[in-house]
Coordinates of C-alpha atoms and ligand atoms in Angstrom, one line a residue:
M832 CA -3.9 21.3 -37.1
A833 CA -3.9 19.4 -33.8
E834 CA -6.4 16.6 -33.6
K835 CA -9.3 17.4 -31.1
F836 CA -10.9 15.0 -28.7
D837 CA -13.9 15.4 -26.3
V838 CA -11.8 13.8 -23.6
I839 CA -8.1 13.1 -23.2
V840 CA -7.1 11.0 -20.2
I841 CA -3.5 11.3 -18.9
G842 CA -2.4 7.9 -17.4
A843 CA -3.8 4.5 -18.1
G844 CA -4.0 3.0 -14.6
P845 CA -7.2 1.7 -13.2
G846 CA -8.5 5.3 -12.8
G847 CA -7.4 6.4 -16.3
Y848 CA -8.2 3.4 -18.5
V849 CA -11.6 3.0 -16.9
A850 CA -12.4 6.7 -17.3
A851 CA -11.4 6.4 -21.0
I852 CA -13.6 3.3 -21.6
R853 CA -16.6 4.8 -19.9
A854 CA -16.2 8.1 -21.7
A855 CA -16.1 6.3 -25.0
Q856 CA -19.1 4.2 -24.1
L857 CA -21.0 7.4 -23.5
G858 CA -20.2 8.5 -27.1
L859 CA -17.4 10.9 -26.4
K860 CA -14.4 11.0 -28.7
T861 CA -11.7 9.8 -26.3
A862 CA -7.9 9.3 -26.1
C863 CA -5.8 8.0 -23.3
V864 CA -2.1 8.9 -23.0
E865 CA 0.4 6.5 -21.3
K866 CA 4.1 6.8 -21.0
R867 CA 4.9 3.4 -19.4
G868 CA 4.9 1.5 -22.7
T869 CA 2.1 -0.8 -21.4
L870 CA -1.4 -0.1 -20.2
G871 CA -2.8 -0.7 -16.7
G872 CA -0.7 1.6 -14.6
T873 CA 0.9 0.8 -11.3
C874 CA -1.8 -1.7 -10.5
L875 CA -1.5 -4.1 -13.4
N876 CA 2.2 -3.6 -14.1
V877 CA 3.9 -3.4 -10.7
G878 CA 1.2 -3.4 -8.1
C879 CA -2.0 -5.3 -7.4
I880 CA -1.7 -8.0 -10.0
P881 CA 2.0 -9.1 -9.8
S882 CA 1.8 -9.0 -6.0
K883 CA -1.3 -11.1 -5.9
A884 CA 0.3 -13.6 -8.4
L885 CA 3.3 -14.0 -6.1
L886 CA 1.1 -14.1 -2.9
E887 CA -0.8 -17.0 -4.4
S888 CA 2.3 -18.9 -5.6
S889 CA 4.0 -18.5 -2.2
H890 CA 0.8 -19.4 -0.4
L891 CA 0.5 -22.7 -2.3
F892 CA 4.1 -23.5 -1.4
E893 CA 3.4 -22.8 2.3
E894 CA 0.2 -24.9 2.2
A895 CA 2.0 -27.8 0.5
G896 CA 4.8 -27.6 3.1
H897 CA 2.7 -27.2 6.2
D898 CA -1.0 -28.0 5.6
F899 CA -1.3 -30.8 3.1
S900 CA -0.1 -33.5 5.6
K901 CA -3.1 -32.6 7.8
H902 CA -5.4 -33.5 4.9
G903 CA -3.6 -36.8 4.5
I904 CA -1.7 -35.7 1.5
K905 CA 1.9 -36.7 1.5
T906 CA 4.4 -34.6 -0.5
G907 CA 8.1 -35.2 -1.2
K908 CA 10.7 -32.6 -0.6
L909 CA 9.4 -29.3 -1.8
E910 CA 11.5 -26.9 -3.8
V911 CA 10.9 -23.3 -5.1
D912 CA 11.6 -22.8 -8.7
L913 CA 11.7 -19.0 -8.4
S914 CA 12.3 -18.3 -12.1
T915 CA 9.1 -20.2 -13.1
M916 CA 7.2 -18.4 -10.3
L917 CA 8.3 -15.0 -11.6
K918 CA 7.7 -16.0 -15.2
R919 CA 4.1 -17.0 -14.3
K920 CA 3.6 -13.7 -12.6
D921 CA 4.9 -11.8 -15.7
A922 CA 2.6 -13.8 -17.9
V923 CA -0.4 -12.9 -15.7
V924 CA 0.6 -9.2 -16.0
K925 CA 1.0 -9.4 -19.7
Q926 CA -2.4 -11.0 -20.1
F927 CA -4.1 -8.1 -18.4
T928 CA -2.1 -5.2 -19.8
G929 CA -2.8 -6.7 -23.3
G930 CA -6.4 -7.0 -22.2
V931 CA -6.7 -3.3 -21.6
E932 CA -5.3 -2.6 -25.1
F933 CA -8.0 -4.9 -26.5
L934 CA -10.6 -3.1 -24.5
F935 CA -9.4 0.2 -25.9
K936 CA -9.7 -1.1 -29.5
K937 CA -13.1 -2.6 -28.8
N938 CA -14.4 0.7 -27.3
K939 CA -12.6 3.0 -29.9
V940 CA -10.4 4.7 -27.4
T941 CA -7.3 6.1 -29.1
Y942 CA -4.1 5.0 -27.3
L943 CA -1.5 7.8 -27.4
K944 CA 2.0 6.6 -26.4
G945 CA 4.3 9.0 -24.6
A946 CA 4.5 11.5 -21.7
A947 CA 1.8 14.2 -21.7
Q948 CA 2.2 17.7 -20.7
I949 CA -0.7 20.2 -20.4
T950 CA 0.4 23.3 -22.1
A951 CA -2.8 25.3 -21.6
P952 CA -6.4 24.5 -20.7
G953 CA -7.6 22.1 -23.5
K954 CA -4.1 21.7 -25.0
I955 CA -1.5 18.9 -24.4
T956 CA 1.7 17.9 -26.0
I957 CA 3.0 14.3 -26.0
A958 CA 6.7 13.4 -26.0
P959 CA 7.1 9.9 -27.3
S960 CA 9.4 7.7 -25.2
D961 CA 11.6 7.0 -28.3
G962 CA 12.7 10.6 -28.3
G963 CA 10.8 11.4 -31.5
A964 CA 9.0 14.6 -32.4
Q965 CA 6.4 16.0 -30.0
T966 CA 2.8 15.9 -31.1
S967 CA 0.0 18.3 -29.9
Y968 CA -3.6 17.5 -29.3
E969 CA -6.7 19.5 -28.1
A970 CA -9.4 18.3 -25.8
T971 CA -12.6 19.9 -24.4
N972 CA -11.9 17.9 -21.2
I973 CA -8.6 16.6 -19.7
I974 CA -8.6 14.0 -17.0
I975 CA -5.4 13.8 -14.9
A976 CA -5.0 10.1 -13.7
T977 CA -1.2 10.0 -13.3
G978 CA -1.3 8.0 -10.1
S979 CA 1.4 7.8 -7.4
D980 CA 5.0 6.9 -6.9
V981 CA 7.1 5.3 -4.1
I982 CA 8.2 7.5 -1.2
S983 CA 11.9 7.0 -0.5
L984 CA 13.8 7.6 2.7
P985 CA 16.3 10.4 2.5
N986 CA 19.1 8.3 3.8
V987 CA 18.4 5.1 1.9
K988 CA 19.0 5.0 -1.8
I989 CA 16.8 2.5 -3.7
D990 CA 18.7 0.6 -6.4
E991 CA 15.8 -1.9 -7.1
E992 CA 18.3 -4.8 -6.6
T993 CA 19.1 -5.3 -3.0
I994 CA 17.6 -2.0 -1.6
V995 CA 14.2 -2.2 -3.2
S996 CA 10.8 -0.6 -3.4
S997 CA 7.7 -2.8 -4.1
T998 CA 8.7 -2.8 -7.7
G999 CA 12.1 -4.5 -7.1
A1000 CA 10.6 -6.7 -4.4
L1001 CA 8.5 -8.3 -7.2
T1002 CA 11.5 -9.3 -9.3
L1003 CA 14.1 -10.5 -6.8
K1004 CA 16.2 -13.2 -8.5
T1005 CA 16.9 -15.2 -5.4
V1006 CA 15.1 -15.6 -2.1
P1007 CA 16.9 -13.4 0.4
N1008 CA 18.2 -15.0 3.6
K1009 CA 17.4 -11.9 5.6
L1010 CA 14.9 -9.3 4.5
V1011 CA 14.4 -6.1 6.4
V1012 CA 11.1 -4.3 5.5
I1013 CA 10.8 -0.7 6.4
G1014 CA 7.1 0.1 7.1
A1015 CA 4.4 -2.2 8.5
G1016 CA 1.8 -1.1 6.0
V1017 CA 0.0 -3.0 3.2
I1018 CA 3.0 -3.4 0.9
G1019 CA 5.4 -4.3 3.6
L1020 CA 3.2 -7.0 5.0
E1021 CA 2.0 -8.5 1.7
L1022 CA 5.5 -8.6 0.1
G1023 CA 7.1 -9.5 3.4
S1024 CA 4.7 -12.5 3.6
V1025 CA 5.7 -13.6 0.0
W1026 CA 9.4 -13.7 0.8
R1027 CA 8.9 -15.2 4.3
R1028 CA 6.9 -18.1 2.8
L1029 CA 9.6 -18.7 0.3
G1030 CA 12.2 -19.0 3.0
A1031 CA 13.5 -15.5 4.0
E1032 CA 13.9 -14.4 7.6
V1033 CA 11.7 -11.2 7.7
T1034 CA 12.0 -8.3 10.2
V1035 CA 9.6 -5.4 9.8
V1036 CA 10.7 -2.0 11.2
E1037 CA 7.8 0.3 11.8
F1038 CA 7.9 3.9 13.0
L1039 CA 4.6 3.8 14.9
D1040 CA 3.8 1.6 17.8
R1041 CA 1.4 -0.6 15.8
I1042 CA 1.2 -2.2 12.4
T1043 CA -1.3 -1.1 9.7
P1044 CA -2.2 2.3 11.2
G1045 CA -5.7 3.3 10.2
M1046 CA -7.0 -0.3 10.5
D1047 CA -9.4 -1.1 13.4
E1048 CA -7.0 -1.5 16.3
G1049 CA -8.3 -4.8 17.7
L1050 CA -7.9 -6.3 14.2
S1051 CA -4.5 -4.8 13.8
K1052 CA -3.3 -6.4 17.1
D1053 CA -4.7 -9.8 16.1
F1054 CA -3.1 -9.5 12.7
Q1055 CA 0.3 -8.8 14.2
K1056 CA 0.0 -11.9 16.4
A1057 CA -1.0 -14.0 13.4
L1058 CA 2.0 -12.8 11.4
E1059 CA 4.4 -13.3 14.4
K1060 CA 3.1 -16.9 14.7
Q1061 CA 4.3 -17.4 11.1
G1062 CA 7.8 -16.1 12.0
V1063 CA 7.6 -12.4 11.0
K1064 CA 9.5 -10.3 13.5
F1065 CA 8.4 -6.7 14.3
K1066 CA 10.4 -3.8 15.6
L1067 CA 7.7 -1.2 16.4
G1068 CA 8.2 2.4 17.5
T1069 CA 11.5 2.3 15.6
K1070 CA 13.0 4.4 12.9
V1071 CA 15.7 3.5 10.3
T1072 CA 18.5 6.0 10.5
G1073 CA 20.5 4.6 7.6
V1074 CA 21.5 1.6 5.5
E1075 CA 25.2 0.9 5.0
K1076 CA 25.6 -1.0 1.8
G1077 CA 28.0 -3.9 2.0
K1078 CA 29.2 -6.3 -0.8
K1079 CA 27.1 -9.3 0.4
S1080 CA 24.8 -7.8 3.1
H1081 CA 23.7 -4.4 4.4
I1082 CA 23.6 -3.0 7.9
V1083 CA 20.3 -1.3 8.7
S1084 CA 20.8 1.2 11.6
T1085 CA 17.8 1.9 13.7
E1086 CA 16.9 3.8 16.8
S1087 CA 13.8 4.4 18.9
A1088 CA 11.2 6.6 17.2
Q1089 CA 11.7 9.1 20.1
G1090 CA 15.5 9.0 19.6
G1091 CA 18.2 6.9 21.3
S1092 CA 18.6 3.2 21.7
P1093 CA 20.6 2.6 18.5
E1094 CA 20.7 -0.9 17.1
S1095 CA 21.5 -2.5 13.8
L1096 CA 20.1 -5.3 11.7
D1097 CA 21.7 -7.5 9.1
A1098 CA 20.0 -7.8 5.7
D1099 CA 20.8 -9.0 2.3
V1100 CA 17.7 -7.2 0.9
V1101 CA 16.0 -4.1 2.3
L1102 CA 12.4 -3.3 1.2
V1103 CA 11.4 0.4 1.6
A1104 CA 7.6 0.4 2.0
I1105 CA 6.8 3.7 3.8
G1106 CA 3.9 4.8 1.6
R1107 CA 3.3 6.4 -1.8
K1108 CA 3.0 10.0 -3.0
P1109 CA 0.9 11.5 -5.7
Y1110 CA 2.7 11.8 -9.1
T1111 CA 2.5 14.9 -11.2
E1112 CA 6.0 15.3 -12.5
G1113 CA 6.3 16.9 -15.9
L1114 CA 2.6 17.6 -16.3
G1115 CA 3.1 21.3 -16.3
L1116 CA 0.4 21.9 -13.6
K1117 CA 2.2 24.8 -11.9
E1118 CA 2.6 26.6 -15.2
I1119 CA -1.1 26.5 -16.0
G1120 CA -2.2 27.2 -12.4
V1121 CA -3.7 23.9 -11.3
A1122 CA -3.9 23.9 -7.5
I1123 CA -2.0 21.3 -5.5
D1124 CA -2.5 20.6 -1.7
E1125 CA 0.2 20.5 0.9
R1126 CA 0.7 16.7 0.3
G1127 CA 1.2 17.2 -3.5
R1128 CA -2.3 16.0 -4.4
V1129 CA -4.2 17.7 -7.2
K1130 CA -7.1 19.6 -5.6
T1131 CA -10.6 19.0 -7.0
D1132 CA -14.2 19.8 -6.2
K1133 CA -16.8 17.0 -5.7
Q1134 CA -17.2 16.8 -9.4
F1135 CA -13.4 16.0 -9.7
Q1136 CA -12.8 19.3 -11.5
T1137 CA -9.7 21.2 -10.6
N1138 CA -9.7 25.0 -10.2
V1139 CA -9.0 25.2 -13.9
K1140 CA -12.3 24.6 -15.9
G1141 CA -12.2 21.5 -18.1
I1142 CA -9.3 19.9 -16.2
Y1143 CA -10.3 17.0 -13.9
A1144 CA -8.3 14.6 -11.7
I1145 CA -9.0 11.1 -10.2
G1146 CA -7.3 8.2 -8.5
D1147 CA -4.1 8.1 -6.4
V1148 CA -3.2 11.6 -7.5
I1149 CA -6.1 13.1 -5.5
I1150 CA -7.3 12.8 -1.9
G1151 CA -8.5 9.5 -0.6
P1152 CA -7.3 5.9 -0.2
M1153 CA -4.8 4.9 -2.8
L1154 CA -6.7 1.9 -4.0
A1155 CA -7.4 0.6 -7.5
H1156 CA -11.1 0.2 -7.0
K1157 CA -11.4 3.7 -5.7
A1158 CA -9.6 5.0 -8.8
E1159 CA -11.9 2.9 -11.0
D1160 CA -15.1 4.2 -9.4
E1161 CA -13.8 7.7 -9.8
G1162 CA -12.9 7.0 -13.4
V1163 CA -16.5 5.9 -14.2
A1164 CA -17.9 8.9 -12.2
V1165 CA -15.8 11.5 -13.9
A1166 CA -16.7 10.3 -17.4
E1167 CA -20.4 10.3 -16.5
I1168 CA -20.1 13.8 -15.0
I1169 CA -18.4 15.1 -18.2
A1170 CA -21.3 13.4 -20.2
G1171 CA -23.8 15.4 -18.1
Q1172 CA -24.9 12.6 -15.7
K1173 CA -25.0 12.8 -11.9
P1174 CA -23.1 9.8 -10.5
H1175 CA -22.3 9.4 -6.8
I1176 CA -19.5 7.6 -4.9
N1177 CA -20.0 6.6 -1.3
Y1178 CA -16.6 6.9 0.3
D1179 CA -17.9 5.2 3.4
A1180 CA -18.4 2.0 1.5
I1181 CA -14.9 1.5 -0.1
P1182 CA -13.4 -1.8 1.2
S1183 CA -9.7 -2.2 1.8
I1184 CA -8.1 -5.6 1.9
I1185 CA -4.7 -7.0 2.8
Y1186 CA -4.1 -10.2 0.8
T1187 CA -2.0 -12.0 3.4
A1188 CA -2.9 -15.2 5.1
P1189 CA -5.0 -14.7 7.1
E1190 CA -6.6 -12.0 4.9
V1191 CA -7.7 -8.8 6.5
A1192 CA -10.6 -6.8 5.1
S1193 CA -12.4 -3.6 6.3
V1194 CA -15.2 -1.4 5.2
G1195 CA -16.7 1.6 6.8
K1196 CA -15.8 3.0 10.3
T1197 CA -13.4 1.5 12.8
E1198 CA -14.2 1.4 16.5
E1199 CA -11.7 4.2 17.1
E1200 CA -13.4 6.4 14.5
L1201 CA -16.9 5.8 16.0
K1202 CA -15.6 6.6 19.5
K1203 CA -14.0 9.8 18.3
A1204 CA -17.2 10.8 16.6
G1205 CA -19.2 10.1 19.8
I1206 CA -21.4 7.5 18.0
E1207 CA -22.7 4.7 20.2
Y1208 CA -22.4 1.2 18.6
N1209 CA -23.0 -2.5 19.2
I1210 CA -20.4 -5.1 18.2
G1211 CA -21.2 -8.5 16.7
K1212 CA -18.3 -10.8 16.5
F1213 CA -18.2 -14.4 15.3
P1214 CA -15.1 -16.6 15.1
F1215 CA -14.3 -18.8 12.1
T1216 CA -13.6 -21.7 14.6
A1217 CA -17.4 -21.9 14.9
N1218 CA -18.0 -21.9 11.1
S1219 CA -18.4 -25.4 9.8
R1220 CA -17.0 -24.6 6.3
A1221 CA -13.8 -22.9 7.7
V1222 CA -13.2 -25.9 10.0
A1223 CA -13.9 -28.4 7.2
N1224 CA -11.4 -26.5 5.0
G1225 CA -8.8 -26.6 7.8
N1226 CA -8.5 -22.8 7.9
A1227 CA -10.4 -21.3 10.8
E1228 CA -8.2 -18.6 12.1
G1229 CA -9.9 -15.2 12.7
Y1230 CA -13.3 -13.7 13.0
V1231 CA -15.9 -11.3 11.5
K1232 CA -16.7 -8.2 13.4
I1233 CA -19.6 -5.9 12.6
L1234 CA -20.2 -2.5 14.1
A1235 CA -23.8 -1.3 14.1
D1236 CA -25.4 1.9 15.3
K1237 CA -26.8 1.4 18.8
K1238 CA -30.0 3.3 18.1
T1239 CA -30.8 2.4 14.4
D1240 CA -28.9 -0.9 14.1
R1241 CA -27.5 0.4 10.8
V1242 CA -24.2 -1.2 9.8
L1243 CA -21.4 1.4 10.2
G1244 CA -18.3 -0.7 9.8
A1245 CA -17.2 -4.3 9.3
H1246 CA -13.8 -5.8 9.9
I1247 CA -12.8 -9.4 9.0
I1248 CA -9.6 -11.3 9.6
G1249 CA -9.6 -14.8 8.3
P1250 CA -10.1 -17.0 5.2
D1251 CA -11.3 -15.2 2.1
A1252 CA -12.0 -12.0 4.2
G1253 CA -11.5 -10.0 1.0
T1254 CA -14.4 -11.7 -0.7
L1255 CA -16.6 -11.9 2.4
I1256 CA -16.3 -8.1 2.9
A1257 CA -18.2 -7.4 -0.3
E1258 CA -21.5 -8.3 1.3
L1259 CA -20.9 -5.8 4.1
A1260 CA -19.9 -3.1 1.6
L1261 CA -23.2 -3.6 -0.1
A1262 CA -25.0 -3.5 3.3
I1263 CA -23.4 -0.1 4.0
E1264 CA -24.1 1.1 0.5
F1265 CA -27.8 0.2 0.9
S1266 CA -27.9 1.6 4.5
A1267 CA -28.8 -1.9 5.7
S1268 CA -29.2 -2.8 9.4
A1269 CA -27.4 -5.7 11.0
E1270 CA -30.9 -7.3 11.3
D1271 CA -31.2 -7.0 7.4
V1272 CA -27.9 -9.0 7.0
A1273 CA -29.0 -11.5 9.7
R1274 CA -32.4 -12.1 8.1
T1275 CA -30.8 -12.7 4.6
C1276 CA -30.6 -16.4 3.9
H1277 CA -27.0 -17.5 3.7
A1278 CA -26.2 -20.9 2.1
H1279 CA -24.8 -23.7 4.2
P1280 CA -22.0 -24.6 4.6
T1281 CA -20.2 -21.4 3.5
L1282 CA -17.8 -18.9 5.1
N1283 CA -20.4 -16.2 4.5
E1284 CA -22.5 -17.8 7.3
A1285 CA -19.9 -16.2 9.7
V1286 CA -21.1 -12.8 8.4
K1287 CA -24.7 -13.7 9.1
E1288 CA -23.8 -15.0 12.6
A1289 CA -21.8 -11.8 13.4
A1290 CA -24.9 -9.8 12.3
L1291 CA -27.0 -11.9 14.7
A1292 CA -24.3 -11.4 17.4
V1293 CA -24.9 -7.6 17.2
D1294 CA -28.2 -8.4 18.9
K1295 CA -26.5 -11.1 21.1
R1296 CA -28.4 -13.9 19.3
A1297 CA -25.8 -15.8 17.3
I1298 CA -26.8 -19.4 17.0
H1299 CA -23.5 -21.3 16.6
A1300 CA -21.4 -19.6 19.2
Ligands
FAD2238 P1 -1.7 4.4 -11.5 O1 -2.1 3.0 -11.5 O2 -0.4 4.8 -10.8 O3 -1.5 4.9 -13.1 C1 -1.0 6.1 -13.5 C2 -0.4 6.0 -14.8 O4 -0.1 7.3 -15.3 C3 1.0 5.2 -14.8 O5 0.9 4.1 -15.7 C4 2.0 6.3 -15.3 O6 3.0 5.8 -16.1 C5 1.1 7.2 -16.1 N1 1.5 8.6 -16.2 C6 2.0 9.4 -15.2 N2 2.3 10.6 -15.7 C7 2.1 10.6 -17.0 C8 2.2 11.5 -18.1 N3 2.7 12.7 -17.8 N4 1.9 11.1 -19.3 C9 1.5 9.9 -19.6 N5 1.3 8.9 -18.6 C10 1.6 9.3 -17.4 N6 -4.7 -1.4 -4.8 C11 -5.7 -2.2 -4.6 O7 -6.9 -1.7 -4.6 N7 -5.5 -3.5 -4.4 C12 -4.3 -4.1 -4.4 O8 -4.2 -5.3 -4.2 C13 -3.2 -3.2 -4.5 N8 -2.0 -3.8 -4.5 C14 -0.9 -2.9 -4.7 C15 0.4 -3.5 -4.7 C16 1.5 -2.7 -4.9 C17 2.9 -3.3 -4.8 C18 1.3 -1.3 -5.2 C19 2.5 -0.4 -5.4 C20 0.1 -0.7 -5.2 C21 -1.0 -1.6 -5.0 N9 -2.3 -1.0 -5.0 C22 -3.4 -1.9 -4.8 C23 -2.6 0.4 -5.3 C24 -3.0 0.6 -6.7 O9 -2.0 0.1 -7.6 C25 -3.3 2.1 -7.0 O10 -4.2 2.6 -6.1 C26 -3.8 2.3 -8.4 O11 -2.9 1.8 -9.4 C27 -4.1 3.8 -8.7 O12 -4.6 3.9 -10.0 P2 -4.4 5.3 -10.8 O13 -5.1 5.0 -12.1 O14 -4.8 6.4 -10.0 O15 -2.8 5.4 -11.0
NAI2239 P1 1.2 2.4 3.9 O1 0.8 3.8 4.1 O2 0.1 1.3 3.9 O3 2.2 2.0 5.0 C1 3.4 2.6 5.3 C2 3.9 2.3 6.7 O4 5.2 2.8 6.8 C3 3.0 2.9 7.8 O5 2.7 1.9 8.7 C4 3.9 4.0 8.3 O6 3.7 4.3 9.7 C5 5.3 3.4 8.1 N1 6.4 4.4 8.0 C6 6.4 5.6 7.4 N2 7.6 6.2 7.5 C7 8.4 5.3 8.1 C8 9.7 5.3 8.5 N3 10.5 6.3 8.2 N4 10.2 4.2 9.2 C9 9.4 3.2 9.4 N5 8.1 3.1 9.1 C10 7.6 4.2 8.5 O7 2.1 2.4 2.6 P2 2.6 1.2 1.7 O8 2.6 -0.1 2.4 O9 3.9 1.7 1.1 O10 1.5 1.2 0.5 C11 1.3 2.4 -0.3 C12 -0.1 2.4 -0.8 O11 -0.4 1.3 -1.7 C13 -1.1 2.2 0.3 O12 -1.8 3.5 0.5 C14 -2.1 1.2 -0.1 O13 -3.4 1.7 -0.2 C15 -1.7 0.8 -1.5 N6 -1.6 -0.7 -1.6 C16 -2.8 -1.4 -1.4 C17 -2.8 -2.7 -1.4 C18 -4.0 -3.5 -1.2 O14 -5.1 -2.9 -1.3 N7 -4.0 -4.8 -0.9 C19 -1.5 -3.5 -1.5 C20 -0.3 -2.7 -1.6 C21 -0.4 -1.3 -1.6

């Protein structure tokens, strides 16, 4: 007879593994199925963690080459040992994927290895990756957390060697001379930055007339200027019509997004980074009647339940930003819902961060969104050049911008470009979560000298009373 669980989670990414751990904490008999061979999903294996490891290594190289001398630190000739850099990244990944396995054991989550298919409500089969016999399991609740996959261009075949997605861009064996990145979104700019810092000439081709669409427009323009200053070239309003594969280098053909003006670019590596799509292959959703929307996402209600009772979905495979922390929060929430609790996620308070230098971080509404909604707002802006810690650190590019409701002073959005923006934004996510006003943030004592004082000053600037600018 098939073993029966209270909960079976399909997929062990940040959504799935967190859901499994939380369900087990709540006393539910839980299993998590993963076909990759290691736990942690896209994020730990080929996403957030390896990309951040390489961003840090390449940032250190850039700092040592350009910034140390300003601090009176002399270096000899610097060299990149790419193989060591990649090995360090792999070790970081291994530490965390192994860490999730440890957490499963600690919380008594059963780890089922293989590809899951839902054969009927409450029933799944698992095909092990070694081709062995299928096993069947039953579960009162099934959580689909199968994540997302790379979107490819119809006329560009990804080989993960010289025409790569983010996955191949994390394992290049040599630094490319010329890297063409297709798509000026988060992946293109983070991984483009890694390889530019290590010595590649980087050109980013973007279909739209701006980079990072969706980001507050002012910030996006300043971000583009900052990257251009570092040597990244942009071809905006441009589409790639094909990549002709040569032995040593490739020819990337482009034309204007509206058509016409054909041009070509030389590249020894091409990175395709035009977005990700929900992944539901082989799950058997169509056969059991689970509804999918026009963009391939699994449809759910506010309780994350699909149209089939007892089948839930979370993370990249459903609507919303494709972010690890969004998936994690949904993982906790769905487990608590299954256990009879009433959790809540505030989708207005989900921060998003681009881990370049300068870092870029946002939470809540952009100016464009507020204008569109007809909401009147005040802006408080404070530059890092007026923040003593940023100047002492020698890294004072950028600013903090807070958008607060004109009538109530409630913080509606916050956008930061500059040092440690990704860490600084947490305070403003908390402000939005607690419906704080800009005055609340301004009245909170911020330690001196810290970068966080720029947040306090921006909050004061909402009422035109910043002290230091
Ligand atoms: P995933 O992490 O995609 O996990 C789904 C898992 O399900 C996979 O391991 C897959 O093998 C498994 N699976 C699929 N189908 C089956 C099946 N039938 N049976 C068994 N297993 C199955 N987000 C951030 O917040 N911060 C970042 O810095 C960041 N950096 C990123 C960098 C890159 C290069 C990429 C590609 C993504 C990055 N992301 C980042 C996005 C982040 O990785 C995703 O939002 C997150 O991983 C989504 O989690 P998930 O659990 O929904 O899905
Ligand atoms: P994205 O959606 O961020 O950016 C894709 C870009 O490609 C857009 O600017 C889009 O206009 C452009 N584009 C689309 N089609 C194109 C075409 N044919 N030619 C030229 N440009 C084209 O997607 P990306 O960068 O691939 O990232 C995927 C997801 O991964 C994102 O949703 C993001 O949330 C997540 N991610 C998050 C990170 C973080 O939080 N720091 C880091 C990396 C990824």
